[in-house]
Amino acid sequence: MSELKETFPTTFVVLDMEWNQPIPYIPSPVDPKTLPGEIIDIGAVKLRMNSQNDFELSRPLRLTVRPIYYRVMNKQVSRVINKSTNDLKCGLPFQEAYKLFLDFCGDDYVLCAWGDSDISILRSNLKIHGLSAELNDRFMDIQPFFGKVGENTTMQRSVNYAVDFYRIPQTDDFHSADKDAWYEAMVLKESLIDYFSMKQSEEKNKENFIPLSSYISNPNLTMQFRWKSDVFPTEKEADESAEKEALFCPICNEKLSEDLPWFASGHTHFSLWKCSQHGYLTGKIRAKRTPDQKYYGAGQLRFANASSAWYVKEKWQSILTGQDITERKNDSETVGND
Ligand SMILES: [Zn+2]
């Protein structure tokens, strides 16, 4: 295990947050697109690998945040997290709470969350409060990691499901940030234990083995590139023309090398690219119809995280083996919506 310790990160901070949402009939002080949710509760648990190579969980951090934009409790949210408008009157200002959270994190860690919605809500809250939206440069979504090492699936599972899967005793209700963070950290711990035993047993057939580093990506790489082809009479010509676009890294402008060529799955075309400095990017093309019934190809290039890169790789595999299962829902969720 000592070799593992050197090559693997030893501190993970699992973040979970609750946020209030605007109420449709109350005029919103900010554009809900800019601020889809205002953070009211921050929970975090630190998972550390100690010198005996065991995992230790810290006590959960819980910070109640006093919202200044959405101060009336949204009923749907309230039903889930069981808070009232009155509860929103107390708590720390967001800036203060975030500073305490960063102090809790320390310097050298991998930021973790379940799914990527916490990260995008956090970013919108940082921006609206005039703070830098740059996050810790290592982020890991626990959900696909659990999926891969626990069940070998790319299905999206709930925290609840994963807690049942590992038979983690449920002593508290879900849906308070600190408790959810604790359950997610427990799932991460179990998944890491599975991962390490997998690593040892799969040393012989390394091909199937996905290193932990592939699950960790830089969440600050949010730049993307979109392009459109010329207009053509058929969808096929539009797609083919869009596929000819030369692609460059949106950050450093390096010409990208092709990891997987363009291939079609249903009406969507996928590809995978690599920048030597900034890692993997997923490409996606969909033909769009013009008002006069012609077509153009609309392309999108985005930095990949673990789940979006595998999603494309698995699609490619399933095309090769003739077992393409087109999951519309995942198309938009994992690789990105238009
Ligand atoms: Zn680059």
mmCIF file of C-alpha atoms and ligand atoms in Angstrom:
data_model
loop_
_atom_site.group_PDB
_atom_site.id
_atom_site.type_symbol
_atom_site.label_atom_id
_atom_site.label_comp_id
_atom_site.label_asym_id
_atom_site.label_seq_id
_atom_site.Cartn_x
_atom_site.Cartn_y
_atom_site.Cartn_z
ATOM 1 C CA MET A 1 0.000 0.000 0.000
ATOM 2 C CA SER A 2 2.925 2.397 0.493
ATOM 3 C CA GLU A 3 3.299 2.747 -3.247
ATOM 4 C CA LEU A 4 -0.379 3.660 -3.454
ATOM 5 C CA LYS A 5 -0.015 6.344 -0.894
ATOM 6 C CA GLU A 6 2.617 8.189 -2.861
ATOM 7 C CA THR A 7 0.759 8.207 -6.134
ATOM 8 C CA PHE A 8 -2.697 8.850 -4.766
ATOM 9 C CA PRO A 9 -4.199 11.864 -3.095
ATOM 10 C CA THR A 10 -4.623 11.298 0.625
ATOM 11 C CA THR A 11 -7.150 13.990 1.499
ATOM 12 C CA PHE A 12 -10.645 14.301 0.071
ATOM 13 C CA VAL A 13 -13.135 16.982 1.084
ATOM 14 C CA VAL A 14 -16.719 15.977 0.434
ATOM 15 C CA LEU A 15 -18.966 18.984 -0.044
ATOM 16 C CA ASP A 16 -22.735 18.964 0.088
ATOM 17 C CA MET A 17 -24.967 22.012 0.056
ATOM 18 C CA GLU A 18 -28.612 22.925 0.270
ATOM 19 C CA TRP A 19 -29.963 25.923 -1.595
ATOM 20 C CA ASN A 20 -33.193 27.852 -1.784
ATOM 21 C CA GLN A 21 -34.826 28.574 -5.113
ATOM 22 C CA PRO A 22 -36.746 31.583 -6.417
ATOM 23 C CA ILE A 23 -40.536 31.554 -6.140
ATOM 24 C CA PRO A 24 -42.226 32.046 -9.513
ATOM 25 C CA TYR A 25 -44.838 34.585 -8.333
ATOM 26 C CA ILE A 26 -42.444 36.732 -6.280
ATOM 27 C CA PRO A 27 -40.428 39.168 -8.405
ATOM 28 C CA SER A 28 -36.839 38.001 -8.120
ATOM 29 C CA PRO A 29 -34.141 40.537 -7.201
ATOM 30 C CA VAL A 30 -31.746 38.703 -9.534
ATOM 31 C CA ASP A 31 -32.116 36.791 -12.773
ATOM 32 C CA PRO A 32 -32.795 33.159 -11.766
ATOM 33 C CA LYS A 33 -30.562 32.124 -14.672
ATOM 34 C CA THR A 34 -27.654 33.906 -12.986
ATOM 35 C CA LEU A 35 -28.574 32.490 -9.587
ATOM 36 C CA PRO A 36 -30.598 29.269 -9.956
ATOM 37 C CA GLY A 37 -30.250 28.592 -6.231
ATOM 38 C CA GLU A 38 -28.987 30.503 -3.226
ATOM 39 C CA ILE A 39 -26.916 28.469 -0.775
ATOM 40 C CA ILE A 40 -28.412 28.216 2.717
ATOM 41 C CA ASP A 41 -26.509 25.286 4.157
ATOM 42 C CA ILE A 42 -22.937 24.083 3.604
ATOM 43 C CA GLY A 43 -21.856 20.673 4.848
ATOM 44 C CA ALA A 44 -18.430 19.088 4.478
ATOM 45 C CA VAL A 45 -16.559 16.023 5.673
ATOM 46 C CA LYS A 46 -12.871 15.371 5.275
ATOM 47 C CA LEU A 47 -11.736 11.874 4.392
ATOM 48 C CA ARG A 48 -8.069 11.192 5.068
ATOM 49 C CA MET A 49 -5.834 8.256 4.467
ATOM 50 C CA ASN A 50 -3.712 7.878 7.593
ATOM 51 C CA SER A 51 -0.251 6.348 7.952
ATOM 52 C CA GLN A 52 -1.794 2.895 8.500
ATOM 53 C CA ASN A 53 -3.563 3.307 5.160
ATOM 54 C CA ASP A 54 -6.940 3.418 6.816
ATOM 55 C CA PHE A 55 -9.485 6.039 5.994
ATOM 56 C CA GLU A 56 -10.556 8.474 8.664
ATOM 57 C CA LEU A 57 -13.598 10.692 8.469
ATOM 58 C CA SER A 58 -13.566 14.066 10.155
ATOM 59 C CA ARG A 59 -16.501 15.390 12.108
ATOM 60 C CA PRO A 60 -18.891 17.053 9.687
ATOM 61 C CA LEU A 61 -18.625 20.781 9.189
ATOM 62 C CA ARG A 62 -21.985 22.497 9.138
ATOM 63 C CA LEU A 63 -22.447 26.143 8.181
ATOM 64 C CA THR A 64 -25.858 27.764 8.008
ATOM 65 C CA VAL A 65 -25.923 30.605 5.516
ATOM 66 C CA ARG A 66 -28.350 33.538 5.650
ATOM 67 C CA PRO A 67 -29.665 34.187 2.130
ATOM 68 C CA ILE A 68 -30.015 37.747 0.876
ATOM 69 C CA TYR A 69 -31.747 37.135 -2.483
ATOM 70 C CA TYR A 70 -34.225 34.298 -2.008
ATOM 71 C CA ARG A 71 -35.454 34.982 1.509
ATOM 72 C CA VAL A 72 -38.803 33.254 1.222
ATOM 73 C CA MET A 73 -38.646 29.493 1.447
ATOM 74 C CA ASN A 74 -39.585 27.760 -1.782
ATOM 75 C CA LYS A 75 -42.243 25.126 -0.982
ATOM 76 C CA GLN A 76 -40.683 22.378 -3.083
ATOM 77 C CA VAL A 77 -37.311 22.923 -1.467
ATOM 78 C CA SER A 78 -38.902 23.117 1.976
ATOM 79 C CA ARG A 79 -40.556 19.751 1.476
ATOM 80 C CA VAL A 80 -37.166 18.176 0.868
ATOM 81 C CA ILE A 81 -34.993 19.865 3.456
ATOM 82 C CA ASN A 82 -37.606 20.762 6.051
ATOM 83 C CA LYS A 83 -36.755 24.418 6.629
ATOM 84 C CA SER A 84 -39.100 27.373 6.877
ATOM 85 C CA THR A 85 -38.828 31.028 5.879
ATOM 86 C CA ASN A 86 -38.166 31.834 9.519
ATOM 87 C CA ASP A 87 -35.126 29.551 9.516
ATOM 88 C CA LEU A 88 -33.643 31.622 6.698
ATOM 89 C CA LYS A 89 -33.315 34.644 8.965
ATOM 90 C CA CYS A 90 -30.323 33.259 10.779
ATOM 91 C CA GLY A 91 -26.931 32.114 9.681
ATOM 92 C CA LEU A 92 -23.660 33.536 8.439
ATOM 93 C CA PRO A 93 -23.224 35.818 5.452
ATOM 94 C CA PHE A 94 -22.150 33.689 2.486
ATOM 95 C CA GLN A 95 -18.658 35.270 2.263
ATOM 96 C CA GLU A 96 -17.937 34.377 5.875
ATOM 97 C CA ALA A 97 -19.264 30.852 5.563
ATOM 98 C CA TYR A 98 -17.255 30.211 2.410
ATOM 99 C CA LYS A 99 -14.090 31.408 4.104
ATOM 100 C CA LEU A 100 -14.678 28.993 6.980
ATOM 101 C CA PHE A 101 -15.263 26.219 4.466
ATOM 102 C CA LEU A 102 -11.939 26.987 2.725
ATOM 103 C CA ASP A 103 -10.167 27.000 6.105
ATOM 104 C CA PHE A 104 -11.673 23.586 6.793
ATOM 105 C CA CYS A 105 -10.375 22.296 3.424
ATOM 106 C CA GLY A 106 -6.732 23.256 3.924
ATOM 107 C CA ASP A 107 -4.276 23.289 1.023
ATOM 108 C CA ASP A 108 -3.819 19.897 -0.485
ATOM 109 C CA TYR A 109 -7.023 18.032 -1.193
ATOM 110 C CA VAL A 110 -9.419 16.710 -3.803
ATOM 111 C CA LEU A 111 -12.793 18.432 -3.721
ATOM 112 C CA CYS A 112 -15.619 15.893 -4.007
ATOM 113 C CA ALA A 113 -19.368 16.061 -4.439
ATOM 114 C CA TRP A 114 -22.212 13.835 -5.553
ATOM 115 C CA GLY A 115 -23.016 14.901 -9.128
ATOM 116 C CA ASP A 116 -21.940 18.256 -10.506
ATOM 117 C CA SER A 117 -24.864 20.460 -9.448
ATOM 118 C CA ASP A 118 -23.234 21.517 -6.155
ATOM 119 C CA ILE A 119 -20.249 22.814 -8.083
ATOM 120 C CA SER A 120 -22.293 24.877 -10.531
ATOM 121 C CA ILE A 121 -24.486 26.317 -7.737
ATOM 122 C CA LEU A 122 -21.373 27.161 -5.746
ATOM 123 C CA ARG A 123 -19.897 28.933 -8.732
ATOM 124 C CA SER A 124 -23.033 31.041 -9.317
ATOM 125 C CA ASN A 125 -23.098 32.009 -5.625
ATOM 126 C CA LEU A 126 -19.427 33.001 -5.656
ATOM 127 C CA LYS A 127 -19.987 35.178 -8.717
ATOM 128 C CA ILE A 128 -23.043 36.958 -7.350
ATOM 129 C CA HIS A 129 -21.134 37.800 -4.178
ATOM 130 C CA GLY A 130 -18.240 39.196 -6.207
ATOM 131 C CA LEU A 131 -15.852 36.422 -5.179
ATOM 132 C CA SER A 132 -13.534 34.507 -7.482
ATOM 133 C CA ALA A 133 -15.367 31.547 -9.001
ATOM 134 C CA GLU A 134 -12.131 29.636 -9.379
ATOM 135 C CA LEU A 135 -12.389 26.401 -7.413
ATOM 136 C CA ASN A 136 -9.878 23.884 -6.113
ATOM 137 C CA ASP A 137 -8.138 22.553 -9.221
ATOM 138 C CA ARG A 138 -8.886 18.905 -8.438
ATOM 139 C CA PHE A 139 -12.492 17.813 -8.382
ATOM 140 C CA MET A 140 -13.988 14.348 -8.243
ATOM 141 C CA ASP A 141 -17.619 13.478 -8.769
ATOM 142 C CA ILE A 142 -18.235 10.549 -6.401
ATOM 143 C CA GLN A 143 -21.253 9.329 -8.349
ATOM 144 C CA PRO A 144 -19.502 7.893 -11.448
ATOM 145 C CA PHE A 145 -16.642 6.643 -9.267
ATOM 146 C CA PHE A 146 -19.082 4.681 -7.120
ATOM 147 C CA GLY A 147 -20.861 3.508 -10.289
ATOM 148 C CA LYS A 148 -17.673 2.178 -11.814
ATOM 149 C CA VAL A 149 -15.975 0.547 -8.852
ATOM 150 C CA GLY A 150 -19.093 -0.450 -6.936
ATOM 151 C CA GLU A 151 -21.350 -1.682 -9.702
ATOM 152 C CA ASN A 152 -19.480 -1.283 -12.988
ATOM 153 C CA THR A 153 -22.259 0.842 -14.430
ATOM 154 C CA THR A 154 -22.637 4.353 -15.808
ATOM 155 C CA MET A 155 -26.204 4.581 -14.457
ATOM 156 C CA GLN A 156 -26.807 7.631 -12.321
ATOM 157 C CA ARG A 157 -27.517 6.539 -8.769
ATOM 158 C CA SER A 158 -28.721 8.497 -5.780
ATOM 159 C CA VAL A 159 -26.712 8.818 -2.573
ATOM 160 C CA ASN A 160 -29.490 6.888 -0.901
ATOM 161 C CA TYR A 161 -29.002 4.005 -3.319
ATOM 162 C CA ALA A 162 -25.238 3.931 -2.716
ATOM 163 C CA VAL A 163 -25.722 4.007 1.059
ATOM 164 C CA ASP A 164 -28.013 0.952 0.769
ATOM 165 C CA PHE A 165 -25.581 -0.704 -1.627
ATOM 166 C CA TYR A 166 -22.764 -0.564 0.935
ATOM 167 C CA ARG A 167 -25.129 -1.305 3.838
ATOM 168 C CA ILE A 168 -24.076 1.854 5.608
ATOM 169 C CA PRO A 169 -26.205 2.166 8.746
ATOM 170 C CA GLN A 170 -28.695 4.996 8.400
ATOM 171 C CA THR A 171 -28.918 6.744 11.714
ATOM 172 C CA ASP A 172 -29.941 10.143 10.377
ATOM 173 C CA ASP A 173 -32.339 11.414 7.774
ATOM 174 C CA PHE A 174 -30.947 12.637 4.493
ATOM 175 C CA HIS A 175 -31.164 16.224 3.294
ATOM 176 C CA SER A 176 -29.252 18.260 5.721
ATOM 177 C CA ALA A 177 -25.949 19.292 4.185
ATOM 178 C CA ASP A 178 -23.677 17.939 6.918
ATOM 179 C CA LYS A 179 -25.429 14.567 7.129
ATOM 180 C CA ASP A 180 -25.541 14.141 3.375
ATOM 181 C CA ALA A 181 -21.844 15.024 3.197
ATOM 182 C CA TRP A 182 -21.179 12.387 5.840
ATOM 183 C CA TYR A 183 -23.088 9.692 3.930
ATOM 184 C CA GLU A 184 -21.334 10.674 0.693
ATOM 185 C CA ALA A 185 -17.957 10.491 2.439
ATOM 186 C CA MET A 186 -18.862 7.008 3.711
ATOM 187 C CA VAL A 187 -19.740 5.931 0.162
ATOM 188 C CA LEU A 188 -16.466 7.438 -1.073
ATOM 189 C CA LYS A 189 -14.570 5.553 1.619
ATOM 190 C CA GLU A 190 -16.177 2.226 0.680
ATOM 191 C CA SER A 191 -15.613 2.938 -3.022
ATOM 192 C CA LEU A 192 -11.931 3.721 -2.388
ATOM 193 C CA ILE A 193 -11.550 0.459 -0.462
ATOM 194 C CA ASP A 194 -13.141 -1.391 -3.403
ATOM 195 C CA TYR A 195 -10.909 0.531 -5.766
ATOM 196 C CA PHE A 196 -7.722 -0.457 -3.960
ATOM 197 C CA SER A 197 -8.650 -4.130 -3.832
ATOM 198 C CA MET A 198 -9.549 -3.933 -7.527
ATOM 199 C CA LYS A 199 -6.227 -2.295 -8.258
ATOM 200 C CA GLN A 200 -4.388 -5.127 -6.590
ATOM 201 C CA SER A 201 -6.368 -7.900 -8.233
ATOM 202 C CA GLU A 202 -6.459 -6.320 -11.684
ATOM 203 C CA GLU A 203 -2.764 -5.619 -11.813
ATOM 204 C CA LYS A 204 -2.543 -8.550 -14.236
ATOM 205 C CA ASN A 205 -5.054 -7.286 -16.767
ATOM 206 C CA LYS A 206 -4.377 -3.599 -16.639
ATOM 207 C CA GLU A 207 -6.452 -2.859 -19.720
ATOM 208 C CA ASN A 208 -9.735 -2.810 -17.841
ATOM 209 C CA PHE A 209 -8.384 -0.841 -14.993
ATOM 210 C CA ILE A 210 -9.204 2.868 -14.758
ATOM 211 C CA PRO A 211 -6.794 4.784 -12.525
ATOM 212 C CA LEU A 212 -8.140 7.092 -9.850
ATOM 213 C CA SER A 213 -6.543 10.060 -11.593
ATOM 214 C CA SER A 214 -9.016 9.642 -14.472
ATOM 215 C CA TYR A 215 -11.856 10.401 -12.096
ATOM 216 C CA ILE A 216 -10.289 13.673 -11.035
ATOM 217 C CA SER A 217 -10.560 16.708 -13.273
ATOM 218 C CA ASN A 218 -10.018 20.448 -13.092
ATOM 219 C CA PRO A 219 -13.443 22.052 -12.565
ATOM 220 C CA ASN A 220 -12.134 25.421 -13.712
ATOM 221 C CA LEU A 221 -11.846 24.260 -17.305
ATOM 222 C CA THR A 222 -15.302 25.446 -18.269
ATOM 223 C CA MET A 223 -14.458 27.012 -21.592
ATOM 224 C CA GLN A 224 -16.070 25.477 -24.623
ATOM 225 C CA PHE A 225 -16.098 25.927 -28.346
ATOM 226 C CA ARG A 226 -19.169 25.855 -30.578
ATOM 227 C CA TRP A 227 -19.318 25.885 -34.328
ATOM 228 C CA LYS A 228 -21.804 25.552 -37.188
ATOM 229 C CA SER A 229 -21.406 24.008 -40.610
ATOM 230 C CA ASP A 230 -22.804 25.460 -43.837
ATOM 231 C CA VAL A 231 -26.380 24.674 -44.773
ATOM 232 C CA PHE A 232 -27.095 21.481 -46.742
ATOM 233 C CA PRO A 233 -30.143 19.703 -48.137
ATOM 234 C CA THR A 234 -29.636 16.608 -45.954
ATOM 235 C CA GLU A 235 -28.810 15.892 -42.328
ATOM 236 C CA LYS A 236 -26.021 13.559 -43.389
ATOM 237 C CA GLU A 237 -24.178 16.224 -45.390
ATOM 238 C CA ALA A 238 -24.569 18.707 -42.538
ATOM 239 C CA ASP A 239 -23.090 16.249 -40.025
ATOM 240 C CA GLU A 240 -20.220 15.341 -42.327
ATOM 241 C CA SER A 241 -19.369 18.956 -42.951
ATOM 242 C CA ALA A 242 -19.398 19.776 -39.209
ATOM 243 C CA GLU A 243 -17.092 16.808 -38.570
ATOM 244 C CA LYS A 244 -14.437 18.362 -40.821
ATOM 245 C CA GLU A 245 -13.927 21.330 -38.484
ATOM 246 C CA ALA A 246 -10.319 21.508 -37.269
ATOM 247 C CA LEU A 247 -10.431 21.552 -33.467
ATOM 248 C CA PHE A 248 -8.142 23.453 -31.117
ATOM 249 C CA CYS A 249 -7.909 23.604 -27.337
ATOM 250 C CA PRO A 250 -10.150 26.468 -26.104
ATOM 251 C CA ILE A 251 -7.473 27.421 -23.569
ATOM 252 C CA CYS A 252 -4.065 27.083 -25.212
ATOM 253 C CA ASN A 253 -5.115 26.807 -28.850
ATOM 254 C CA GLU A 254 -3.062 23.649 -29.403
ATOM 255 C CA LYS A 255 -4.319 21.503 -32.282
ATOM 256 C CA LEU A 256 -6.143 18.631 -30.606
ATOM 257 C CA SER A 257 -5.238 15.030 -31.240
ATOM 258 C CA GLU A 258 -8.042 12.628 -31.968
ATOM 259 C CA ASP A 259 -8.617 9.989 -29.314
ATOM 260 C CA LEU A 260 -11.832 8.621 -30.805
ATOM 261 C CA PRO A 261 -12.999 9.593 -34.283
ATOM 262 C CA TRP A 262 -16.476 10.988 -34.940
ATOM 263 C CA PHE A 263 -19.156 8.311 -34.757
ATOM 264 C CA ALA A 264 -22.939 8.464 -34.759
ATOM 265 C CA SER A 265 -25.234 7.206 -32.062
ATOM 266 C CA GLY A 266 -28.804 7.940 -33.013
ATOM 267 C CA HIS A 267 -28.935 11.501 -34.301
ATOM 268 C CA THR A 268 -25.949 12.611 -32.262
ATOM 269 C CA HIS A 269 -22.317 12.363 -33.317
ATOM 270 C CA PHE A 270 -19.618 12.003 -30.682
ATOM 271 C CA SER A 271 -15.824 12.150 -30.594
ATOM 272 C CA LEU A 272 -13.044 12.380 -28.050
ATOM 273 C CA TRP A 273 -10.000 14.662 -28.250
ATOM 274 C CA LYS A 274 -6.927 15.401 -26.259
ATOM 275 C CA CYS A 275 -4.854 18.470 -25.515
ATOM 276 C CA SER A 276 -1.366 17.576 -24.257
ATOM 277 C CA GLN A 277 -1.648 20.217 -21.521
ATOM 278 C CA HIS A 278 -5.340 20.321 -20.644
ATOM 279 C CA GLY A 279 -6.509 16.759 -21.056
ATOM 280 C CA TYR A 280 -9.577 15.276 -22.693
ATOM 281 C CA LEU A 281 -12.392 17.034 -24.518
ATOM 282 C CA THR A 282 -15.639 15.603 -25.826
ATOM 283 C CA GLY A 283 -17.034 16.609 -29.190
ATOM 284 C CA LYS A 284 -20.697 16.473 -30.056
ATOM 285 C CA ILE A 285 -22.561 17.306 -33.260
ATOM 286 C CA ARG A 286 -26.263 17.441 -33.889
ATOM 287 C CA ALA A 287 -27.892 18.447 -37.158
ATOM 288 C CA LYS A 288 -30.399 21.276 -36.876
ATOM 289 C CA ARG A 289 -33.160 22.149 -39.292
ATOM 290 C CA THR A 290 -33.402 25.599 -40.850
ATOM 291 C CA PRO A 291 -36.784 27.323 -41.446
ATOM 292 C CA ASP A 292 -36.584 26.325 -45.137
ATOM 293 C CA GLN A 293 -36.180 22.616 -44.292
ATOM 294 C CA LYS A 294 -32.445 22.384 -44.822
ATOM 295 C CA TYR A 295 -29.799 21.346 -42.296
ATOM 296 C CA TYR A 296 -26.666 22.600 -40.653
ATOM 297 C CA GLY A 297 -24.454 20.741 -38.191
ATOM 298 C CA ALA A 298 -24.096 22.321 -34.723
ATOM 299 C CA GLY A 299 -20.915 21.279 -32.950
ATOM 300 C CA GLN A 300 -19.832 21.603 -29.353
ATOM 301 C CA LEU A 301 -16.453 20.886 -27.803
ATOM 302 C CA ARG A 302 -16.140 20.700 -24.015
ATOM 303 C CA PHE A 303 -13.592 19.637 -21.448
ATOM 304 C CA ALA A 304 -14.386 16.135 -20.331
ATOM 305 C CA ASN A 305 -14.799 14.921 -16.795
ATOM 306 C CA ALA A 306 -14.585 11.252 -15.902
ATOM 307 C CA SER A 307 -18.222 10.507 -16.613
ATOM 308 C CA SER A 308 -18.471 12.346 -19.921
ATOM 309 C CA ALA A 309 -15.268 10.786 -21.283
ATOM 310 C CA TRP A 310 -16.439 7.283 -20.394
ATOM 311 C CA TYR A 311 -19.846 7.944 -21.691
ATOM 312 C CA VAL A 312 -18.318 8.602 -25.104
ATOM 313 C CA LYS A 313 -15.912 5.642 -24.790
ATOM 314 C CA GLU A 314 -18.703 3.282 -23.849
ATOM 315 C CA LYS A 315 -20.880 4.519 -26.694
ATOM 316 C CA TRP A 316 -17.974 3.850 -29.029
ATOM 317 C CA GLN A 317 -17.552 0.337 -27.608
ATOM 318 C CA SER A 318 -21.258 -0.368 -27.906
ATOM 319 C CA ILE A 319 -21.218 0.804 -31.547
ATOM 320 C CA LEU A 320 -18.265 -1.480 -32.247
ATOM 321 C CA THR A 321 -20.010 -4.436 -30.676
ATOM 322 C CA GLY A 322 -23.342 -3.510 -32.253
ATOM 323 C CA GLN A 323 -25.108 -2.997 -28.956
ATOM 324 C CA ASP A 324 -25.776 0.696 -28.996
ATOM 325 C CA ILE A 325 -28.150 1.572 -26.216
ATOM 326 C CA THR A 326 -29.174 5.121 -26.814
ATOM 327 C CA GLU A 327 -29.950 6.822 -23.547
ATOM 328 C CA ARG A 328 -31.431 10.160 -24.443
ATOM 329 C CA LYS A 329 -31.430 11.415 -20.893
ATOM 330 C CA ASN A 330 -27.738 10.815 -20.413
ATOM 331 C CA ASP A 331 -26.936 12.364 -23.755
ATOM 332 C CA SER A 332 -27.866 15.762 -22.505
ATOM 333 C CA GLU A 333 -26.926 15.354 -18.864
ATOM 334 C CA THR A 334 -23.484 13.909 -19.175
ATOM 335 C CA VAL A 335 -22.072 15.364 -22.329
ATOM 336 C CA GLY A 336 -23.838 18.679 -22.035
ATOM 337 C CA ASN A 337 -26.975 20.268 -23.306
ATOM 338 C CA ASP A 338 -27.222 22.569 -26.267
HETATM 339 ZN ZN ZN B 1 -4.811 23.096 -24.053
#
